[in-house]
CSV table of C-alpha atoms in Angstrom, one decimal:
chain,number,residue,atom,x,y,z
A,501,MET,CA,68.7,24.5,40.1
A,502,HIS,CA,66.2,24.3,37.3
A,503,PRO,CA,66.7,21.8,34.4
A,504,THR,CA,68.5,23.2,31.4
A,505,PRO,CA,66.0,24.4,28.8
A,506,ALA,CA,65.9,22.8,25.3
A,507,GLN,CA,68.8,24.0,23.3
A,508,PRO,CA,68.8,24.8,19.6
A,509,GLN,CA,69.7,21.7,17.6
A,510,THR,CA,72.7,21.3,15.3
A,511,ASP,CA,72.3,19.1,12.2
A,512,SER,CA,73.3,15.5,12.1
A,513,PRO,CA,74.0,13.5,8.9
A,514,SER,CA,71.8,10.8,10.3
A,515,GLN,CA,68.7,13.0,10.2
A,516,PRO,CA,66.7,12.2,7.0
A,517,HIS,CA,65.2,15.7,6.8
A,518,ARG,CA,68.7,17.2,6.8
A,519,ALA,CA,69.6,15.6,3.5
A,520,ALA,CA,70.3,19.0,2.0
A,521,HIS,CA,73.1,19.5,4.6
A,522,ASP,CA,74.6,16.1,5.0
A,523,ARG,CA,77.3,16.8,2.4
A,524,GLU,CA,78.5,19.9,4.1
A,525,ILE,CA,81.8,20.0,5.9
A,526,GLU,CA,82.1,22.9,8.4
A,527,SER,CA,85.0,21.9,10.6
A,528,LEU,CA,88.3,20.1,10.5
A,529,ALA,CA,86.9,17.3,12.6
A,530,GLU,CA,84.1,16.8,10.0
A,531,PHE,CA,86.8,16.8,7.2
A,532,ASP,CA,88.8,14.1,8.9
A,533,GLU,CA,85.6,12.1,9.6
A,534,VAL,CA,84.5,12.2,5.9
A,535,VAL,CA,88.0,11.4,4.7
A,536,SER,CA,88.3,8.4,7.0
A,537,ALA,CA,84.8,7.1,6.3
A,538,HIS,CA,84.6,7.7,2.5
A,539,GLY,CA,88.0,8.5,1.1
A,540,SER,CA,86.5,11.1,-1.2
A,541,LEU,CA,85.3,14.7,-1.2
A,542,ALA,CA,83.3,14.4,-4.4
A,543,ARG,CA,80.3,16.7,-4.5
A,544,TYR,CA,80.9,17.9,-0.9
A,545,ARG,CA,80.6,21.5,0.1
A,546,LEU,CA,83.4,22.7,2.5
A,547,GLN,CA,82.8,25.9,4.2
A,548,ALA,CA,85.4,28.1,6.0
A,549,VAL,CA,87.6,25.1,7.1
A,550,ASP,CA,91.3,25.8,7.4
A,551,LEU,CA,92.9,23.1,5.3
A,552,THR,CA,96.5,24.3,5.4
A,553,ASP,CA,97.6,21.2,7.4
A,554,ARG,CA,95.7,18.8,5.1
A,555,THR,CA,97.7,19.1,1.9
A,556,ALA,CA,98.6,15.4,1.7
A,557,ALA,CA,94.9,14.4,2.0
A,558,LEU,CA,93.8,17.0,-0.6
A,559,LEU,CA,96.4,15.8,-3.1
A,560,ARG,CA,95.1,12.2,-3.0
A,561,LEU,CA,91.4,12.7,-2.7
A,562,ASP,CA,88.7,12.8,-5.4
A,563,ALA,CA,87.2,16.3,-5.4
A,564,THR,CA,85.0,16.0,-8.4
A,565,GLY,CA,82.1,18.5,-8.1
A,566,ALA,CA,83.2,19.7,-4.7
A,567,VAL,CA,83.0,23.3,-3.7
A,568,PHE,CA,85.4,25.0,-1.3
A,569,LEU,CA,84.1,28.2,0.2
A,570,GLY,CA,86.8,30.3,1.9
A,571,CYS,CA,89.0,27.4,2.9
A,572,PRO,CA,92.7,28.3,3.3
A,573,MET,CA,95.0,25.7,1.7
A,574,ALA,CA,98.4,25.3,0.2
A,575,PRO,CA,98.7,26.5,-3.4
A,576,GLU,CA,99.6,23.0,-4.7
A,577,ALA,CA,96.5,21.6,-3.0
A,578,ALA,CA,94.3,24.3,-4.5
A,579,ALA,CA,95.7,23.7,-8.0
A,580,HIS,CA,95.2,19.9,-7.7
A,581,ILE,CA,91.5,20.1,-6.6
A,582,ARG,CA,90.8,22.7,-9.3
A,583,SER,CA,92.2,20.3,-11.9
A,584,ALA,CA,90.0,17.6,-10.5
A,585,GLY,CA,86.9,19.7,-11.3
A,586,ALA,CA,86.3,21.4,-7.9
A,587,LEU,CA,85.3,25.0,-7.5
A,588,VAL,CA,87.5,27.0,-5.1
A,589,PHE,CA,86.3,30.3,-3.7
A,590,PRO,CA,89.4,31.5,-1.8
A,591,PRO,CA,89.4,33.5,1.4
A,592,VAL,CA,89.1,37.3,0.9
A,593,PRO,CA,92.0,39.1,2.6
A,594,GLY,CA,91.6,42.2,4.7
A,595,LEU,CA,88.0,41.8,5.7
A,596,PRO,CA,86.9,42.2,9.4
A,597,PHE,CA,84.5,39.2,8.9
A,598,ASP,CA,84.4,35.9,7.1
A,599,PRO,CA,81.8,36.0,4.3
A,600,TYR,CA,81.8,32.2,4.1
A,601,ARG,CA,81.4,31.5,7.9
A,602,ALA,CA,79.7,28.2,8.7
A,603,LEU,CA,78.4,29.0,12.2
A,604,PRO,CA,76.5,31.8,13.9
A,605,TYR,CA,78.6,34.3,15.8
A,606,THR,CA,79.2,34.1,19.5
A,607,PRO,CA,79.4,37.2,21.9
A,608,ASP,CA,83.1,36.4,22.5
A,609,GLU,CA,83.8,36.6,18.7
A,610,LEU,CA,82.0,39.9,18.1
A,611,PHE,CA,83.4,41.6,21.2
A,612,ALA,CA,87.0,40.3,20.9
A,613,SER,CA,89.4,43.1,21.8
A,614,LEU,CA,86.8,44.8,24.0
A,615,ASP,CA,89.6,45.7,26.4
A,616,GLY,CA,90.8,48.1,23.8
A,617,GLY,CA,87.4,49.7,23.6
A,618,TYR,CA,84.4,48.8,21.5
A,619,GLU,CA,85.8,50.5,18.4
A,620,ALA,CA,88.5,47.8,18.3
A,621,THR,CA,86.1,44.9,18.2
A,622,PRO,CA,85.2,42.8,15.1
A,623,ASP,CA,81.6,44.0,15.5
A,624,ALA,CA,82.6,47.7,15.3
A,625,ARG,CA,85.1,47.1,12.5
A,626,ALA,CA,82.5,45.2,10.4
A,627,TYR,CA,80.1,48.1,10.8
A,628,ALA,CA,82.8,50.6,9.8
A,629,TRP,CA,83.5,48.4,6.7
A,630,PHE,CA,79.8,48.3,5.9
A,631,GLN,CA,79.5,52.1,6.1
A,632,GLN,CA,82.5,52.7,3.9
A,633,THR,CA,81.6,50.1,1.2
A,634,GLU,CA,77.9,51.1,1.1
A,635,ALA,CA,78.9,54.7,0.4
A,636,ASP,CA,81.3,53.5,-2.3
A,637,GLY,CA,78.7,51.5,-4.1
A,638,ASP,CA,81.3,48.8,-4.8
A,639,VAL,CA,79.6,45.8,-6.5
A,640,PHE,CA,82.2,43.4,-5.1
A,641,ALA,CA,81.5,44.6,-1.5
A,642,SER,CA,77.7,44.2,-2.0
A,643,MET,CA,78.4,40.6,-3.3
A,644,LEU,CA,80.4,39.8,-0.2
A,645,ARG,CA,77.6,41.1,2.0
A,646,ALA,CA,75.1,38.9,0.2
A,647,ILE,CA,77.3,35.8,0.5
A,648,HIS,CA,77.9,36.5,4.2
A,649,ASP,CA,74.1,36.9,4.9
A,650,ASP,CA,73.3,33.8,3.0
A,651,ALA,CA,75.9,31.8,5.0
A,652,VAL,CA,74.5,33.2,8.2
A,653,SER,CA,71.0,32.1,7.2
A,654,ASP,CA,72.2,28.6,6.4
A,655,ALA,CA,74.0,28.4,9.8
A,656,LEU,CA,70.8,29.6,11.6
A,657,ASP,CA,68.7,27.0,9.8
A,658,GLU,CA,71.0,24.3,10.9
A,659,LEU,CA,71.1,25.6,14.5
A,660,LEU,CA,67.4,25.6,14.9
A,661,VAL,CA,66.4,22.2,13.5
A,662,GLY,CA,63.7,20.8,15.7
A,663,ALA,CA,63.6,23.9,18.0
A,664,ARG,CA,60.3,25.5,19.1
A,665,VAL,CA,61.2,29.2,18.7
A,666,VAL,CA,59.4,32.1,20.4
A,667,GLY,CA,60.4,35.5,19.2
A,668,VAL,CA,60.5,38.4,21.7
A,669,MET,CA,60.3,41.8,20.1
A,670,GLY,CA,60.7,45.2,21.8
A,671,GLY,CA,62.5,48.5,21.7
A,672,HIS,CA,66.2,49.1,22.2
A,673,ALA,CA,65.5,52.0,24.5
A,674,MET,CA,64.3,49.9,27.4
A,675,ALA,CA,66.9,50.6,30.1
A,676,ARG,CA,68.6,48.2,32.5
A,677,GLY,CA,67.4,48.8,36.1
A,678,THR,CA,63.8,49.4,35.1
A,679,ALA,CA,60.7,47.3,36.0
A,680,ALA,CA,60.1,46.8,32.3
A,681,TYR,CA,63.6,45.4,31.7
A,682,ALA,CA,63.2,43.0,34.7
A,683,GLY,CA,59.9,41.9,33.4
A,684,ALA,CA,61.3,41.1,29.9
A,685,ALA,CA,64.1,39.1,31.5
A,686,ARG,CA,61.6,37.1,33.6
A,687,LEU,CA,59.6,36.4,30.4
A,688,GLY,CA,62.7,35.1,28.6
A,689,ARG,CA,63.5,32.9,31.6
A,690,GLU,CA,60.0,31.4,31.8
A,691,LEU,CA,59.9,30.7,28.0
A,692,ALA,CA,63.3,29.0,28.2
A,693,ARG,CA,62.3,26.9,31.2
A,694,ALA,CA,59.2,25.9,29.3
A,695,GLY,CA,61.5,24.4,26.6
A,696,PHE,CA,61.2,27.2,24.0
A,697,THR,CA,64.2,28.7,22.2
A,698,VAL,CA,64.1,32.5,22.8
A,699,ALA,CA,64.9,34.5,19.7
A,700,THR,CA,65.2,38.3,19.7
A,701,GLY,CA,66.5,41.1,17.4
A,702,GLY,CA,69.8,40.7,19.3
A,703,GLY,CA,70.3,44.3,20.4
A,704,PRO,CA,70.0,46.2,23.6
A,705,GLY,CA,66.9,47.0,25.7
A,706,ALA,CA,64.0,44.6,25.6
A,707,MET,CA,66.0,42.3,23.3
A,708,GLU,CA,68.9,42.0,25.7
A,709,ALA,CA,66.5,41.5,28.6
A,710,ALA,CA,64.8,38.5,27.0
A,711,ASN,CA,68.2,36.9,26.1
A,712,LEU,CA,69.4,37.6,29.6
A,713,GLY,CA,66.4,35.7,30.9
A,714,ALA,CA,67.1,32.7,28.7
A,715,TYR,CA,70.7,32.8,29.9
A,716,ALA,CA,69.5,32.8,33.5
A,717,ALA,CA,67.1,29.9,33.0
A,718,PRO,CA,69.4,27.1,34.3
A,719,PHE,CA,70.2,28.9,37.6
A,720,ASP,CA,68.2,29.5,40.7
A,721,ASP,CA,65.8,32.5,40.7
A,722,GLY,CA,68.2,34.6,42.8
A,723,MET,CA,70.8,34.6,40.0
A,724,LEU,CA,68.6,36.8,37.8
A,725,ASP,CA,67.9,39.2,40.6
A,726,ASP,CA,71.6,39.6,41.3
A,727,ALA,CA,72.4,40.0,37.6
A,728,LEU,CA,69.8,42.7,37.2
A,729,LEU,CA,71.4,44.7,40.1
A,730,LEU,CA,74.8,44.4,38.5
A,731,LEU,CA,73.6,45.5,35.1
A,732,ALA,CA,71.6,48.4,36.5
A,733,LYS,CA,74.9,50.2,37.2
A,734,THR,CA,75.2,50.7,33.4
A,735,PRO,CA,71.7,51.4,32.3
A,736,SER,CA,72.3,52.0,28.6
A,737,PHE,CA,74.7,51.5,25.7
A,738,ARG,CA,74.9,55.3,25.6
A,739,PRO,CA,77.2,57.0,26.1
A,740,SER,CA,79.6,54.1,26.2
A,741,VAL,CA,79.1,50.8,24.4
A,742,SER,CA,82.3,49.6,26.0
A,743,ASP,CA,81.1,50.0,29.6
A,744,TRP,CA,77.6,48.6,28.7
A,745,ALA,CA,79.2,45.5,27.1
A,746,ARG,CA,81.7,45.0,29.9
A,747,ALA,CA,78.9,44.9,32.5
A,748,ALA,CA,77.3,42.0,30.5
A,749,PHE,CA,80.5,40.1,30.3
A,750,GLU,CA,80.9,40.6,34.1
A,751,VAL,CA,77.6,38.8,34.6
A,752,ARG,CA,78.6,36.0,32.2
A,753,GLU,CA,82.0,35.6,34.0
A,754,ARG,CA,80.2,35.4,37.4
A,755,TRP,CA,77.7,32.9,36.1
A,756,PRO,CA,79.3,31.0,33.2
A,757,ASP,CA,77.5,28.4,31.0
A,758,GLY,CA,74.1,30.0,31.0
A,759,GLY,CA,71.1,28.9,28.9
A,760,ALA,CA,71.1,29.1,25.1
A,761,SER,CA,69.1,31.7,23.0
A,762,VAL,CA,69.4,33.4,19.7
A,763,GLY,CA,70.0,37.0,18.8
A,764,ILE,CA,69.4,38.2,15.2
A,765,PRO,CA,70.8,41.8,14.9
A,766,THR,CA,72.0,43.8,11.9
A,767,TRP,CA,74.8,46.1,11.0
A,768,PHE,CA,72.3,48.3,9.3
A,769,TYR,CA,71.5,49.6,12.8
A,770,GLY,CA,75.2,49.9,13.6
A,771,HIS,CA,74.6,52.3,16.4
A,772,GLU,CA,72.9,49.4,18.3
A,773,PRO,CA,75.5,46.9,19.4
A,774,PRO,CA,74.6,43.2,19.8
A,775,ASN,CA,74.0,42.0,23.3
A,776,ALA,CA,76.3,39.5,25.0
A,777,PHE,CA,73.5,37.2,26.5
A,778,ALA,CA,72.4,35.7,23.1
A,779,THR,CA,74.6,32.7,23.0
A,780,HIS,CA,74.1,32.3,19.2
A,781,ILE,CA,74.2,35.6,17.2
A,782,ALA,CA,73.1,35.6,13.5
A,783,LYS,CA,74.2,39.1,12.5
A,784,TYR,CA,73.2,40.4,9.0
A,785,PHE,CA,74.2,43.3,6.8
A,786,ALA,CA,70.7,43.4,5.1
A,787,ASN,CA,68.1,44.4,7.6
A,788,ALA,CA,65.2,43.2,5.4
A,789,THR,CA,66.6,39.7,5.3
A,790,ARG,CA,67.2,39.8,9.0
A,791,GLU,CA,63.7,41.0,9.9
A,792,ASP,CA,61.9,38.5,7.7
A,793,GLY,CA,64.2,35.6,8.9
A,794,LEU,CA,63.7,36.4,12.5
A,795,LEU,CA,59.9,36.3,12.3
A,796,ALA,CA,59.8,33.4,9.9
A,797,ARG,CA,61.8,31.3,12.3
A,798,SER,CA,59.6,32.1,15.3
A,799,ASN,CA,57.5,29.1,14.7
A,800,ALA,CA,56.0,28.9,18.2
A,801,GLY,CA,54.8,32.5,18.2
A,802,VAL,CA,56.0,36.1,18.9
A,803,VAL,CA,55.6,38.3,22.0
A,804,PHE,CA,55.7,42.0,21.2
A,805,LEU,CA,56.8,44.2,24.1
A,806,PRO,CA,56.3,48.0,23.9
A,807,GLY,CA,58.5,49.6,21.3
A,808,ALA,CA,58.4,52.3,18.6
A,809,ALA,CA,58.6,52.2,14.8
A,810,GLY,CA,60.8,49.1,14.5
A,811,THR,CA,58.5,47.0,16.7
A,812,VAL,CA,55.4,48.3,14.9
A,813,GLN,CA,57.0,47.2,11.6
A,814,GLU,CA,57.7,43.8,13.1
A,815,ILE,CA,54.1,43.4,14.2
A,816,PHE,CA,52.8,43.9,10.6
A,817,ASP,CA,55.7,42.0,9.1
A,818,ASN,CA,54.5,39.1,11.2
A,819,ALA,CA,50.8,39.7,10.6
A,820,THR,CA,51.0,39.7,6.8
A,821,PRO,CA,51.9,36.0,6.4
A,822,ASN,CA,49.4,35.1,9.2
A,823,TYR,CA,46.8,37.0,7.3
A,824,TYR,CA,47.5,35.3,4.0
A,825,GLU,CA,48.6,32.0,5.6
A,826,SER,CA,51.6,32.0,3.3
A,827,ARG,CA,53.6,30.1,5.8
A,828,GLY,CA,50.8,27.7,6.7
A,829,GLU,CA,48.7,27.9,9.9
A,830,PRO,CA,49.0,31.4,11.6
A,831,THR,CA,51.3,31.5,14.5
A,832,PRO,CA,50.4,33.2,17.9
A,833,MET,CA,51.0,36.9,18.3
A,834,VAL,CA,50.9,38.4,21.9
A,835,LEU,CA,51.0,42.2,22.3
A,836,VAL,CA,52.0,43.4,25.8
A,837,ASN,CA,50.7,46.7,27.4
A,838,GLU,CA,47.2,47.8,26.5
A,839,GLU,CA,47.9,51.5,27.0
A,840,HIS,CA,50.8,51.4,24.6
A,841,TRP,CA,49.2,49.4,21.8
A,842,THR,CA,45.7,50.9,22.0
A,843,ARG,CA,46.4,54.6,22.8
A,844,GLU,CA,50.1,55.6,22.4
A,845,LEU,CA,50.6,53.6,19.2
A,846,PRO,CA,47.2,52.2,18.4
A,847,THR,CA,48.4,49.1,16.6
A,848,TRP,CA,45.9,46.7,18.2
A,849,PRO,CA,42.7,48.0,16.6
A,850,LEU,CA,44.2,47.7,13.1
A,851,LEU,CA,45.5,44.2,13.9
A,852,THR,CA,42.1,43.0,15.1
A,853,ALA,CA,40.4,44.5,12.1
A,854,LEU,CA,42.8,42.6,9.8
A,855,ALA,CA,42.2,39.4,11.7
A,856,ARG,CA,38.4,39.5,11.8
A,857,GLU,CA,36.8,36.4,10.4
A,858,ARG,CA,40.2,34.9,9.4
A,859,ALA,CA,42.2,32.0,10.9
A,860,MET,CA,44.6,34.5,12.5
A,861,GLU,CA,41.7,35.9,14.7
A,862,SER,CA,42.1,33.1,17.2
A,863,ARG,CA,45.9,33.5,17.2
A,864,ILE,CA,46.2,37.1,18.5
A,865,ALA,CA,46.0,38.5,22.0
A,866,LEU,CA,46.5,41.7,23.9
A,867,VAL,CA,47.6,41.5,27.6
A,868,ASP,CA,48.3,44.3,30.0
A,869,ARG,CA,51.1,42.9,32.0
A,870,ILE,CA,54.2,41.0,30.8
A,871,GLU,CA,53.5,38.3,33.4
A,872,GLN,CA,50.4,37.4,31.4
A,873,ALA,CA,52.2,36.8,28.1
A,874,PRO,CA,53.3,33.1,28.6
A,875,GLU,CA,49.8,32.0,29.5
A,876,ALA,CA,48.4,33.9,26.6
A,877,LEU,CA,50.9,32.3,24.3
A,878,LYS,CA,50.0,28.9,25.6
A,879,ARG,CA,46.3,29.6,25.1
A,880,LEU,CA,46.8,30.8,21.5
A,881,ARG,CA,48.8,27.7,20.8
A,882,GLY,CA,45.8,25.6,21.8
């Protein structure tokens, strides 16, 4: 067995650099702890906590300046804390998602009810809601999407405190059972074993493979080989997302408690389901927010596997802040597959031209084989 790789960190009130979050309450356990320790909710922010069984406490506590975001509670409790000067944003009924959620999603959450087919899952129902409300142009729906995405960003920031994040980008078309898919999985495993948190776009193909590799990191090497064989029986999410997802959950059930990693998908590309190997899923409605957030949080560098338009966009979305140093020192960028990035989609020549005589010049590399990516990343990190 290999040691468990470094996990994304949750915030702690004792961490001085988490001062912006130390007055957030995101679970019933945290509520009880604060009530016991301080006897007051003044100026706290409570997020998506079910307080229906805490009426007595709410009626006696000072809630001056507190904000309650989507917290179910008894009517008399809500009336009391409003009269005390608190702001109460009630839960929104009838939604297939919680716009005030405090934590990233899990695969089990998004794929709940998979036994009834993918269409019955919260993930599919959220996409259907998105399609309907986007077509309607309803300002209330667009506000709910914005609140949801901001809550997801906040949860992701809290999750990744102190983590060294390496982004792995690549196309959704990479099929299970191929050498390329296996290579991407081994890359994810090696990065996780080196103590990095692997972050991907959270979808199928290369993204799933890298998350699978991180999931496999705590197990012996044979586990990944066996998992790849099982998954190869269902190469793609087409024609059946249900069969594709069930194969992933079969792997998770056979090898429970795998290594942690992050997936950051979007309902904007609703035809691409999230993968079940990212243990923490930050799913967005707004693709632009998702793209920028994924790359901005990849503070230890990004590996770009062969892909099409989406991956090309990600390369230059990442290159721009490196070029201007708008996020500080440029972060490493490793492109994999010389043929792909110099001839099929000649991105590398433009990237090198942009980098010439700038700080980012020493932070970019092109390698031919995926096995070379970790060493290149290490070299670029100095």
